[in-house]
Amino acid sequence: MYTFPHKNILDADQFTQEDINYIIEKTNQMRILEKQGRAFGLLRGKILASLFFEASTRTRLSFESAMERLAGRVISTVGFQFSSISKGETLFDTMKMVEAYSDIAVIRHPIEGSSRIAGAAVKIPVINAGDGAGQHPTQALLDMYTIISEKKEIDGLTIGFIGDLKYGRTIHSLIKLLRYYKVHLHLISPKELYLIDSYKKDLEKYPITYEETGDIKAMWECDVIYVTRIQEERFPDYKEYEKLKETYKVNKEMILASKKDTTVLHPLPRVNELSTDVDDLPNAAYFRQAKYGVFVRMTLLCLCLGVEIPKAE
Ligand code: ASP
């Protein structure tokens, strides 16, 4: 019998294919329970600490919504400015306080590896909601869930990642989940923003295959197109960002020239890399993707807290 083995969710690398399948199956259950009004109550009496030290709309609100939909409560701190970290407190000490006040914590932080420090400091479960240019594992799980919901099967898909593959943490995490499947990736980015070598090297051990290109036309062969924002806030040299920020702009015409049923994903927010004229096409799945995030996060909160998700009839 399979038991979910993770207390913390820190890096997509921690998941086996069995874990991924289990999370997808439980999310399907959760989605039905939520619709039937049976999810409310699963986390009654539990408190989530929502610690967002970097900008966020979807991730923070979807975690908080997830907790509320399970009848749990949320306490939060947003930005360094209003937390004692601005007075010089260490993340370790902050986490010790969080542990005293809550049952589970979700943390977003600009420094890569910070969620690991947070997780090591406390006994309560800690979920990484994005650490610098590092990882964003819950986004990757909702991306997987969306791809399965839209396409049914992962094996056999050609997936195009477009944009900032160097600093884009959602891609860093999603690639770690996709590596178990027979998918072919088109890594489409300017040379300066190619995927980091360590991620590419890791893929060599798995069934996944990939090719790199700067040519946007590679998207025409893809079943799924995953567009990303150039990560302005991560560039050490702003001039470099200015040079690259307009590299790609995916628009309606380009989607119509692609495979007819290609699915367009974006972790959002978008700036100008994905035109709003795509929104009305049936291919545009990014708003559904954001919505699925709530079900995935409801599921993960329960799993990390060891709370059983009842079977949905
Ligand atoms: N919302 C995603 C993240 O936090 C994508 C982005 O910011 O571009 O990584």
Short mmCIF file of C-alpha atoms and ligand atoms in Angstrom, two decimals:
data_model
loop_
_atom_site.label_atom_id
_atom_site.label_comp_id
_atom_site.label_asym_id
_atom_site.label_seq_id
_atom_site.Cartn_x
_atom_site.Cartn_y
_atom_site.Cartn_z
CA MET A 1 0.00 0.00 0.00
CA TYR A 2 1.34 3.41 -0.99
CA THR A 3 1.61 6.10 1.69
CA PHE A 4 2.56 9.66 0.76
CA PRO A 5 6.10 9.89 2.14
CA HIS A 6 6.70 13.65 2.20
CA LYS A 7 6.21 16.07 5.07
CA ASN A 8 7.81 19.01 3.27
CA ILE A 9 7.52 20.04 -0.37
CA LEU A 10 10.76 21.81 -1.19
CA ASP A 11 11.98 20.69 -4.61
CA ALA A 12 10.31 18.83 -7.50
CA ASP A 13 13.33 16.54 -7.44
CA GLN A 14 11.88 14.83 -4.35
CA PHE A 15 8.97 13.28 -6.26
CA THR A 16 8.94 9.84 -7.84
CA GLN A 17 6.57 9.00 -10.67
CA GLU A 18 4.46 7.13 -8.12
CA ASP A 19 4.20 10.28 -5.99
CA ILE A 20 3.12 12.31 -9.01
CA ASN A 21 0.44 9.79 -9.98
CA TYR A 22 -0.82 9.71 -6.42
CA ILE A 23 -1.06 13.52 -6.20
CA ILE A 24 -2.92 13.64 -9.53
CA GLU A 25 -5.35 10.93 -8.40
CA LYS A 26 -5.95 12.63 -5.04
CA THR A 27 -6.44 16.00 -6.74
CA ASN A 28 -9.15 14.47 -8.93
CA GLN A 29 -10.80 13.20 -5.75
CA MET A 30 -10.44 16.59 -4.10
CA ARG A 31 -12.00 18.33 -7.08
CA ILE A 32 -15.12 16.17 -6.77
CA LEU A 33 -15.27 16.55 -2.98
CA GLU A 34 -15.03 20.33 -3.37
CA LYS A 35 -17.86 20.30 -5.88
CA GLN A 36 -19.98 18.19 -3.56
CA GLY A 37 -19.23 20.53 -0.64
CA ARG A 38 -17.44 17.69 1.21
CA ALA A 39 -13.94 19.18 1.31
CA PHE A 40 -14.92 21.83 3.83
CA GLY A 41 -13.96 20.58 7.25
CA LEU A 42 -10.97 18.43 6.29
CA LEU A 43 -8.51 20.88 7.90
CA ARG A 44 -10.76 22.35 10.56
CA GLY A 45 -8.70 23.52 13.51
CA LYS A 46 -5.46 23.75 11.51
CA ILE A 47 -3.56 26.99 10.89
CA LEU A 48 -1.52 27.76 7.78
CA ALA A 49 1.27 30.36 8.04
CA SER A 50 1.47 32.10 4.70
CA LEU A 51 4.93 33.70 4.46
CA PHE A 52 5.42 35.63 1.24
CA PHE A 53 8.64 37.63 1.21
CA GLU A 54 8.43 38.20 -2.53
CA ALA A 55 5.67 39.38 -4.90
CA SER A 56 2.83 36.94 -5.57
CA THR A 57 -0.82 37.01 -6.51
CA ARG A 58 -1.89 33.53 -7.66
CA THR A 59 0.30 31.36 -5.45
CA ARG A 60 -0.46 33.18 -2.22
CA LEU A 61 -4.16 33.57 -2.87
CA SER A 62 -4.57 30.03 -4.10
CA PHE A 63 -2.86 28.57 -1.01
CA GLU A 64 -4.98 30.77 1.22
CA SER A 65 -8.13 29.92 -0.71
CA ALA A 66 -7.20 26.21 -0.54
CA MET A 67 -6.85 26.40 3.25
CA GLU A 68 -10.13 28.31 3.66
CA ARG A 69 -11.97 25.82 1.43
CA LEU A 70 -10.86 23.06 3.81
CA ALA A 71 -12.13 25.09 6.81
CA GLY A 72 -8.58 25.78 8.00
CA ARG A 73 -7.36 29.22 9.06
CA VAL A 74 -4.59 31.40 7.66
CA ILE A 75 -2.12 33.76 9.36
CA SER A 76 0.20 35.67 7.09
CA THR A 77 3.08 38.02 6.58
CA VAL A 78 3.79 39.73 3.28
CA GLY A 79 7.11 41.32 2.29
CA PHE A 80 10.26 41.83 4.37
CA GLN A 81 9.21 45.37 5.18
CA PHE A 82 6.53 44.27 7.65
CA SER A 83 8.35 41.29 9.12
CA SER A 84 11.06 41.19 11.79
CA ILE A 85 13.51 40.04 9.11
CA SER A 86 13.79 43.77 8.31
CA LYS A 87 14.99 44.23 11.94
CA GLY A 88 17.75 41.69 11.34
CA GLU A 89 16.00 38.50 12.47
CA THR A 90 17.27 35.33 10.80
CA LEU A 91 14.97 33.08 8.79
CA PHE A 92 15.73 30.33 11.31
CA ASP A 93 14.39 32.43 14.22
CA THR A 94 11.37 33.56 12.20
CA MET A 95 10.55 29.91 11.48
CA LYS A 96 10.81 29.01 15.18
CA MET A 97 8.05 31.55 15.83
CA VAL A 98 6.01 30.31 12.89
CA GLU A 99 6.24 26.80 14.32
CA ALA A 100 4.79 28.00 17.61
CA TYR A 101 1.84 29.69 15.89
CA SER A 102 0.83 27.33 13.10
CA ASP A 103 0.52 23.73 11.91
CA ILE A 104 1.96 24.14 8.40
CA ALA A 105 3.84 26.90 6.57
CA VAL A 106 4.16 27.97 2.97
CA ILE A 107 7.07 30.21 2.11
CA ARG A 108 8.13 32.33 -0.86
CA HIS A 109 11.55 33.93 -0.62
CA PRO A 110 13.90 35.63 -3.11
CA ILE A 111 16.92 33.52 -2.14
CA GLU A 112 17.43 30.12 -3.73
CA GLY A 113 17.60 27.37 -1.11
CA SER A 114 15.80 29.41 1.58
CA SER A 115 12.88 27.00 1.85
CA ARG A 116 15.33 24.24 2.74
CA ILE A 117 16.64 26.36 5.62
CA ALA A 118 13.04 27.03 6.67
CA GLY A 119 12.16 23.33 6.49
CA ALA A 120 15.20 22.29 8.51
CA ALA A 121 14.40 24.80 11.25
CA VAL A 122 11.02 23.37 12.26
CA LYS A 123 9.01 20.20 12.80
CA ILE A 124 5.84 21.43 11.05
CA PRO A 125 5.52 20.81 7.28
CA VAL A 126 7.00 23.52 5.05
CA ILE A 127 6.01 24.08 1.43
CA ASN A 128 8.23 26.00 -1.00
CA ALA A 129 6.13 28.50 -2.94
CA GLY A 130 9.10 29.72 -4.98
CA ASP A 131 12.70 30.36 -3.88
CA GLY A 132 14.48 32.84 -6.14
CA ALA A 133 15.39 31.32 -9.48
CA GLY A 134 15.43 27.88 -7.86
CA GLN A 135 12.26 25.82 -7.57
CA HIS A 136 8.49 26.19 -7.52
CA PRO A 137 7.31 22.61 -7.01
CA THR A 138 3.61 23.22 -6.36
CA GLN A 139 3.35 25.21 -9.59
CA ALA A 140 4.91 22.27 -11.43
CA LEU A 141 2.37 19.88 -9.92
CA LEU A 142 -0.51 22.07 -11.03
CA ASP A 143 1.10 22.38 -14.46
CA MET A 144 1.23 18.56 -14.68
CA TYR A 145 -2.34 18.34 -13.50
CA THR A 146 -3.38 20.81 -16.20
CA ILE A 147 -1.51 18.96 -18.95
CA ILE A 148 -3.17 15.68 -17.93
CA SER A 149 -6.59 17.34 -17.71
CA GLU A 150 -6.18 18.86 -21.18
CA LYS A 151 -4.34 16.04 -22.96
CA LYS A 152 -5.24 12.88 -20.94
CA GLU A 153 -1.78 11.30 -21.55
CA ILE A 154 1.69 12.73 -20.99
CA ASP A 155 3.64 10.06 -22.87
CA GLY A 156 4.07 10.94 -26.53
CA LEU A 157 3.67 14.70 -26.14
CA THR A 158 5.97 17.31 -27.66
CA ILE A 159 6.20 20.25 -25.27
CA GLY A 160 7.71 23.65 -26.03
CA PHE A 161 9.12 25.83 -23.25
CA ILE A 162 9.42 29.40 -24.45
CA GLY A 163 11.17 32.35 -22.82
CA ASP A 164 13.38 32.54 -19.76
CA LEU A 165 14.63 29.02 -19.13
CA LYS A 166 17.61 30.22 -17.12
CA TYR A 167 15.82 32.07 -14.31
CA GLY A 168 12.31 30.64 -14.70
CA ARG A 169 11.82 28.46 -11.61
CA THR A 170 8.50 27.02 -12.79
CA ILE A 171 10.31 25.40 -15.71
CA HIS A 172 13.09 24.15 -13.43
CA SER A 173 10.47 22.31 -11.41
CA LEU A 174 8.23 21.12 -14.23
CA ILE A 175 11.15 19.56 -16.09
CA LYS A 176 11.90 17.45 -13.02
CA LEU A 177 8.38 16.04 -13.09
CA LEU A 178 8.27 15.51 -16.87
CA ARG A 179 11.59 13.65 -16.98
CA TYR A 180 9.90 10.32 -16.14
CA TYR A 181 7.77 10.42 -19.28
CA LYS A 182 8.38 9.82 -22.96
CA VAL A 183 8.05 13.47 -23.91
CA HIS A 184 10.10 15.53 -26.32
CA LEU A 185 10.97 19.08 -25.31
CA HIS A 186 11.70 22.07 -27.49
CA LEU A 187 13.63 24.46 -25.28
CA ILE A 188 13.05 27.76 -27.05
CA SER A 189 14.99 30.73 -25.68
CA PRO A 190 17.70 33.22 -26.57
CA LYS A 191 21.17 31.72 -25.96
CA GLU A 192 21.68 33.97 -22.93
CA LEU A 193 18.65 32.35 -21.27
CA TYR A 194 19.25 28.70 -22.14
CA LEU A 195 18.34 26.14 -19.50
CA ILE A 196 21.12 25.70 -16.90
CA ASP A 197 23.49 22.80 -17.67
CA SER A 198 22.83 20.90 -14.44
CA TYR A 199 19.14 20.54 -15.40
CA LYS A 200 20.04 19.33 -18.89
CA LYS A 201 22.57 16.86 -17.55
CA ASP A 202 20.01 15.39 -15.19
CA LEU A 203 17.63 14.70 -18.09
CA GLU A 204 20.14 12.36 -19.72
CA LYS A 205 19.26 9.63 -17.19
CA TYR A 206 15.55 9.62 -18.08
CA PRO A 207 13.23 8.75 -21.01
CA ILE A 208 12.64 12.44 -21.82
CA THR A 209 14.45 13.96 -24.85
CA TYR A 210 15.07 17.60 -25.74
CA GLU A 211 16.50 20.00 -28.28
CA GLU A 212 17.46 23.64 -27.82
CA THR A 213 16.79 26.45 -30.23
CA GLY A 214 16.29 30.18 -30.44
CA ASP A 215 13.78 29.79 -33.25
CA ILE A 216 10.19 30.38 -32.17
CA LYS A 217 8.95 28.36 -35.16
CA ALA A 218 9.75 25.21 -33.18
CA MET A 219 6.44 25.85 -31.38
CA TRP A 220 4.57 24.78 -34.52
CA GLU A 221 5.41 21.15 -33.78
CA CYS A 222 4.30 21.24 -30.15
CA ASP A 223 1.24 19.70 -28.48
CA VAL A 224 1.75 21.95 -25.47
CA ILE A 225 3.33 25.40 -25.48
CA TYR A 226 4.46 26.71 -22.10
CA VAL A 227 5.23 30.42 -22.34
CA THR A 228 7.19 32.18 -19.61
CA ARG A 229 7.96 35.74 -18.60
CA ILE A 230 11.50 37.05 -18.87
CA GLN A 231 12.34 37.25 -15.14
CA GLU A 232 13.25 40.92 -14.88
CA GLU A 233 13.91 40.76 -11.13
CA ARG A 234 16.63 38.08 -11.45
CA PHE A 235 18.97 39.80 -13.90
CA PRO A 236 22.21 41.03 -12.28
CA ASP A 237 22.57 43.49 -15.19
CA TYR A 238 19.42 45.43 -16.09
CA LYS A 239 20.79 46.26 -19.55
CA GLU A 240 20.83 42.54 -20.33
CA TYR A 241 17.14 42.34 -19.41
CA GLU A 242 16.36 45.35 -21.63
CA LYS A 243 18.12 43.62 -24.50
CA LEU A 244 16.17 40.37 -24.12
CA LYS A 245 12.76 41.45 -22.87
CA GLU A 246 11.11 41.67 -26.29
CA THR A 247 12.59 38.45 -27.70
CA TYR A 248 9.28 36.62 -28.17
CA LYS A 249 5.68 37.64 -28.34
CA VAL A 250 3.34 34.72 -28.86
CA ASN A 251 0.11 35.89 -30.46
CA LYS A 252 -3.08 34.51 -31.96
CA GLU A 253 -1.68 34.29 -35.47
CA MET A 254 1.21 32.16 -34.24
CA ILE A 255 -1.11 29.82 -32.35
CA LEU A 256 -3.32 29.44 -35.42
CA ALA A 257 -0.22 28.48 -37.40
CA SER A 258 0.64 25.79 -34.80
CA LYS A 259 -0.94 22.33 -34.30
CA LYS A 260 -4.71 22.72 -34.25
CA ASP A 261 -5.21 21.40 -30.72
CA THR A 262 -2.03 22.78 -29.18
CA THR A 263 -2.54 23.72 -25.52
CA VAL A 264 -1.14 27.07 -24.39
CA LEU A 265 0.05 27.30 -20.78
CA HIS A 266 1.64 30.16 -18.84
CA PRO A 267 2.33 30.21 -15.08
CA LEU A 268 1.42 33.96 -15.12
CA PRO A 269 1.83 36.84 -14.62
CA ARG A 270 2.41 37.74 -18.26
CA VAL A 271 4.00 40.95 -19.43
CA ASN A 272 4.23 41.11 -23.22
CA GLU A 273 5.44 37.61 -24.16
CA LEU A 274 1.87 36.33 -24.59
CA SER A 275 -0.64 38.51 -26.36
CA THR A 276 -4.15 38.89 -24.93
CA ASP A 277 -5.59 38.06 -28.37
CA VAL A 278 -4.80 34.39 -27.54
CA ASP A 279 -7.23 34.44 -24.59
CA ASP A 280 -10.35 33.73 -26.64
CA LEU A 281 -8.89 30.72 -28.43
CA PRO A 282 -9.93 27.30 -27.07
CA ASN A 283 -6.18 26.52 -26.94
CA ALA A 284 -5.64 29.02 -24.12
CA ALA A 285 -5.56 26.95 -20.92
CA TYR A 286 -3.71 29.33 -18.59
CA PHE A 287 -6.72 30.58 -16.65
CA ARG A 288 -7.90 26.99 -16.13
CA GLN A 289 -4.32 26.19 -15.06
CA ALA A 290 -4.51 28.88 -12.34
CA LYS A 291 -7.88 27.53 -11.18
CA TYR A 292 -6.60 23.95 -10.91
CA GLY A 293 -3.91 25.31 -8.60
CA VAL A 294 -6.43 25.58 -5.79
CA PHE A 295 -7.41 21.86 -6.01
CA VAL A 296 -3.77 20.78 -6.19
CA ARG A 297 -2.88 22.91 -3.17
CA MET A 298 -5.90 21.68 -1.18
CA THR A 299 -4.62 18.18 -1.83
CA LEU A 300 -1.02 18.99 -0.89
CA LEU A 301 -2.03 20.69 2.36
CA CYS A 302 -3.91 17.54 3.39
CA LEU A 303 -1.15 15.18 2.30
CA CYS A 304 1.61 17.09 4.11
CA LEU A 305 -0.49 17.21 7.27
CA GLY A 306 -1.23 13.50 7.01
CA VAL A 307 -4.99 14.10 6.74
CA GLU A 308 -6.82 11.46 4.77
CA ILE A 309 -8.71 12.61 1.68
CA PRO A 310 -11.93 10.56 1.59
CA LYS A 311 -12.93 8.71 -1.56
CA ALA A 312 -15.25 10.73 -3.77
CA GLU A 313 -18.35 8.89 -4.97
N1 ASP B 1 4.41 33.13 -10.92
C1 ASP B 1 5.55 32.37 -11.38
C2 ASP B 1 6.63 32.36 -10.32
O1 ASP B 1 6.42 32.81 -9.23
C3 ASP B 1 6.04 32.80 -12.72
C4 ASP B 1 6.61 34.19 -12.84
O2 ASP B 1 6.70 34.93 -11.84
O3 ASP B 1 7.00 34.53 -13.97
O4 ASP B 1 7.71 31.86 -10.59
#
